[in-house]
């Protein structure tokens, strides 16, 4: 069930992740959909932010931190 990351939905998810517009469930679902099911990692997400967006580094770091926090909350539940 490979999901193409070169879609408007993926771009929207990246934007929303970087700008704090997603709840934990939406963050994790998007990460699974666009990365895990494609055998990609957090490093690939970071690369997508850096190479395919022009978000400031603060937004990139905030998005990555939000994902890590969401994953930790699920892992500890």
Short mmCIF file of N, CA and C in Angstrom, two decimals:
data_model
loop_
_atom_site.label_atom_id
_atom_site.label_comp_id
_atom_site.label_asym_id
_atom_site.label_seq_id
_atom_site.Cartn_x
_atom_site.Cartn_y
_atom_site.Cartn_z
N UNK A 1 0.83 -1.19 0.00
CA UNK A 1 0.00 0.00 0.00
C UNK A 1 0.87 1.24 0.00
N UNK A 2 1.69 1.40 -0.99
CA UNK A 2 2.58 2.55 -1.10
C UNK A 2 1.78 3.82 -1.38
N UNK A 3 2.12 4.87 -0.69
CA UNK A 3 1.45 6.16 -0.86
C UNK A 3 2.44 7.15 -1.46
N UNK A 4 2.03 7.77 -2.55
CA UNK A 4 2.88 8.73 -3.23
C UNK A 4 2.99 10.00 -2.39
N UNK A 5 4.22 10.41 -2.13
CA UNK A 5 4.43 11.62 -1.34
C UNK A 5 4.37 12.87 -2.19
N UNK A 6 4.38 12.76 -3.50
CA UNK A 6 4.35 13.93 -4.37
C UNK A 6 2.91 14.32 -4.69
N UNK A 7 2.12 14.53 -3.65
CA UNK A 7 0.71 14.89 -3.84
C UNK A 7 0.40 16.17 -3.07
N UNK A 8 -0.71 16.77 -3.42
CA UNK A 8 -1.16 17.95 -2.69
C UNK A 8 -1.48 17.60 -1.23
N UNK A 9 -2.04 16.40 -1.01
CA UNK A 9 -2.34 15.98 0.36
C UNK A 9 -1.07 15.91 1.20
N UNK A 10 -0.01 15.39 0.63
CA UNK A 10 1.26 15.30 1.36
C UNK A 10 1.81 16.70 1.65
N UNK A 11 1.75 17.58 0.67
CA UNK A 11 2.23 18.96 0.86
C UNK A 11 1.43 19.64 1.96
N UNK A 12 0.11 19.41 1.95
CA UNK A 12 -0.74 20.01 2.99
C UNK A 12 -0.39 19.46 4.35
N UNK A 13 -0.15 18.15 4.44
CA UNK A 13 0.22 17.54 5.71
C UNK A 13 1.54 18.11 6.21
N UNK A 14 2.53 18.26 5.33
CA UNK A 14 3.81 18.86 5.72
C UNK A 14 3.61 20.27 6.26
N UNK A 15 2.81 21.06 5.55
CA UNK A 15 2.54 22.43 5.98
C UNK A 15 1.89 22.43 7.36
N UNK A 16 0.85 21.62 7.51
CA UNK A 16 0.14 21.59 8.78
C UNK A 16 1.02 21.07 9.91
N UNK A 17 1.87 20.10 9.63
CA UNK A 17 2.79 19.61 10.64
C UNK A 17 3.76 20.70 11.07
N UNK A 18 4.33 21.40 10.11
CA UNK A 18 5.30 22.45 10.40
C UNK A 18 4.68 23.63 11.14
N UNK A 19 3.40 23.85 10.96
CA UNK A 19 2.74 25.01 11.55
C UNK A 19 1.84 24.68 12.74
N UNK A 20 1.92 23.44 13.24
CA UNK A 20 1.19 23.08 14.44
C UNK A 20 -0.31 22.96 14.28
N UNK A 21 -0.76 22.63 13.08
CA UNK A 21 -2.19 22.57 12.81
C UNK A 21 -2.81 21.18 12.96
N UNK A 22 -2.02 20.19 13.41
CA UNK A 22 -2.52 18.81 13.49
C UNK A 22 -2.54 18.32 14.93
N UNK A 23 -3.50 17.46 15.23
CA UNK A 23 -3.48 16.81 16.54
C UNK A 23 -2.62 15.55 16.43
N UNK A 24 -2.36 14.90 17.55
CA UNK A 24 -1.48 13.73 17.55
C UNK A 24 -1.94 12.64 16.59
N UNK A 25 -3.22 12.38 16.55
CA UNK A 25 -3.72 11.33 15.67
C UNK A 25 -3.45 11.66 14.21
N UNK A 26 -3.69 12.90 13.81
CA UNK A 26 -3.46 13.32 12.43
C UNK A 26 -1.97 13.27 12.08
N UNK A 27 -1.13 13.64 13.03
CA UNK A 27 0.31 13.59 12.82
C UNK A 27 0.75 12.15 12.56
N UNK A 28 0.34 11.24 13.42
CA UNK A 28 0.76 9.85 13.31
C UNK A 28 0.19 9.20 12.05
N UNK A 29 -1.08 9.44 11.75
CA UNK A 29 -1.67 8.88 10.54
C UNK A 29 -0.93 9.34 9.30
N UNK A 30 -0.59 10.60 9.23
CA UNK A 30 0.14 11.12 8.08
C UNK A 30 1.53 10.54 7.98
N UNK A 31 2.21 10.41 9.11
CA UNK A 31 3.54 9.83 9.09
C UNK A 31 3.50 8.38 8.63
N UNK A 32 2.53 7.64 9.10
CA UNK A 32 2.38 6.25 8.67
C UNK A 32 2.06 6.20 7.16
N UNK A 33 1.12 7.01 6.74
CA UNK A 33 0.67 7.01 5.35
C UNK A 33 1.79 7.37 4.38
N UNK A 34 2.52 8.44 4.68
CA UNK A 34 3.50 8.95 3.72
C UNK A 34 4.92 8.43 3.93
N UNK A 35 5.21 7.89 5.10
CA UNK A 35 6.59 7.49 5.38
C UNK A 35 6.71 6.01 5.74
N UNK A 36 6.04 5.57 6.79
CA UNK A 36 6.19 4.19 7.26
C UNK A 36 5.80 3.19 6.18
N UNK A 37 4.68 3.40 5.52
CA UNK A 37 4.23 2.46 4.49
C UNK A 37 5.13 2.46 3.25
N UNK A 38 5.99 3.44 3.15
CA UNK A 38 6.97 3.51 2.06
C UNK A 38 8.37 3.13 2.54
N UNK A 39 8.46 2.56 3.75
CA UNK A 39 9.75 2.19 4.35
C UNK A 39 10.68 3.38 4.54
N UNK A 40 10.10 4.55 4.88
CA UNK A 40 10.89 5.74 5.14
C UNK A 40 10.90 6.04 6.64
N UNK A 41 11.78 6.96 7.03
CA UNK A 41 12.01 7.26 8.44
C UNK A 41 11.86 8.75 8.73
N UNK A 42 12.13 9.10 9.99
CA UNK A 42 12.14 10.51 10.37
C UNK A 42 13.16 11.29 9.54
N UNK A 43 14.26 10.64 9.20
CA UNK A 43 15.27 11.31 8.37
C UNK A 43 14.74 11.69 7.01
N UNK A 44 13.90 10.84 6.43
CA UNK A 44 13.29 11.17 5.15
C UNK A 44 12.32 12.34 5.27
N UNK A 45 11.60 12.38 6.38
CA UNK A 45 10.70 13.52 6.63
C UNK A 45 11.52 14.80 6.73
N UNK A 46 12.59 14.76 7.47
CA UNK A 46 13.45 15.94 7.60
C UNK A 46 13.98 16.36 6.24
N UNK A 47 14.41 15.41 5.43
CA UNK A 47 14.88 15.72 4.07
C UNK A 47 13.78 16.38 3.24
N UNK A 48 12.55 15.87 3.34
CA UNK A 48 11.43 16.47 2.60
C UNK A 48 11.23 17.92 3.01
N UNK A 49 11.29 18.19 4.30
CA UNK A 49 11.15 19.57 4.77
C UNK A 49 12.25 20.45 4.18
N UNK A 50 13.47 19.98 4.25
CA UNK A 50 14.61 20.80 3.85
C UNK A 50 14.68 20.99 2.34
N UNK A 51 14.45 19.91 1.58
CA UNK A 51 14.65 19.99 0.14
C UNK A 51 13.41 20.38 -0.66
N UNK A 52 12.22 20.19 -0.10
CA UNK A 52 11.00 20.43 -0.87
C UNK A 52 10.10 21.53 -0.33
N UNK A 53 10.52 22.17 0.75
CA UNK A 53 9.76 23.32 1.25
C UNK A 53 10.74 24.47 1.48
N UNK A 54 10.20 25.63 1.68
CA UNK A 54 11.05 26.76 2.04
C UNK A 54 10.68 27.29 3.42
N UNK A 55 10.26 26.37 4.29
CA UNK A 55 9.91 26.74 5.65
C UNK A 55 11.18 27.08 6.42
N UNK A 56 11.11 28.06 7.31
CA UNK A 56 12.28 28.37 8.14
C UNK A 56 12.63 27.19 9.04
N UNK A 57 13.88 27.11 9.42
CA UNK A 57 14.38 25.98 10.22
C UNK A 57 13.57 25.82 11.50
N UNK A 58 13.06 26.90 12.05
CA UNK A 58 12.25 26.81 13.27
C UNK A 58 10.98 26.01 13.03
N UNK A 59 10.36 26.18 11.87
CA UNK A 59 9.14 25.44 11.53
C UNK A 59 9.47 23.96 11.31
N UNK A 60 10.59 23.70 10.65
CA UNK A 60 11.02 22.32 10.43
C UNK A 60 11.25 21.63 11.77
N UNK A 61 11.98 22.29 12.65
CA UNK A 61 12.25 21.72 13.98
C UNK A 61 10.97 21.52 14.76
N UNK A 62 10.04 22.47 14.67
CA UNK A 62 8.77 22.34 15.38
C UNK A 62 7.97 21.15 14.86
N UNK A 63 7.96 20.97 13.55
CA UNK A 63 7.24 19.83 12.96
C UNK A 63 7.83 18.50 13.40
N UNK A 64 9.15 18.41 13.36
CA UNK A 64 9.81 17.17 13.78
C UNK A 64 9.58 16.90 15.26
N UNK A 65 9.61 17.94 16.07
CA UNK A 65 9.37 17.77 17.50
C UNK A 65 7.93 17.34 17.77
N UNK A 66 6.99 17.89 17.01
CA UNK A 66 5.59 17.48 17.17
C UNK A 66 5.41 16.01 16.84
N UNK A 67 6.07 15.56 15.78
CA UNK A 67 5.98 14.15 15.43
C UNK A 67 6.59 13.28 16.51
N UNK A 68 7.75 13.64 16.99
CA UNK A 68 8.39 12.85 18.05
C UNK A 68 7.51 12.79 19.30
N UNK A 69 6.92 13.92 19.67
CA UNK A 69 6.05 13.95 20.84
C UNK A 69 4.82 13.07 20.63
N UNK A 70 4.23 13.12 19.44
CA UNK A 70 3.07 12.28 19.16
C UNK A 70 3.42 10.81 19.21
N UNK A 71 4.57 10.44 18.63
CA UNK A 71 5.00 9.05 18.66
C UNK A 71 5.28 8.59 20.09
N UNK A 72 5.92 9.43 20.88
CA UNK A 72 6.18 9.09 22.28
C UNK A 72 4.89 8.89 23.06
N UNK A 73 3.90 9.75 22.80
CA UNK A 73 2.63 9.63 23.54
C UNK A 73 1.94 8.31 23.23
N UNK A 74 2.02 7.86 21.99
CA UNK A 74 1.42 6.58 21.61
C UNK A 74 2.22 5.42 22.19
N UNK A 75 3.53 5.54 22.16
CA UNK A 75 4.40 4.46 22.66
C UNK A 75 4.22 4.25 24.16
N UNK A 76 3.89 5.32 24.88
CA UNK A 76 3.75 5.23 26.34
C UNK A 76 2.33 4.95 26.77
N UNK A 77 1.39 4.92 25.82
CA UNK A 77 -0.02 4.71 26.19
C UNK A 77 -0.29 3.27 26.56
#
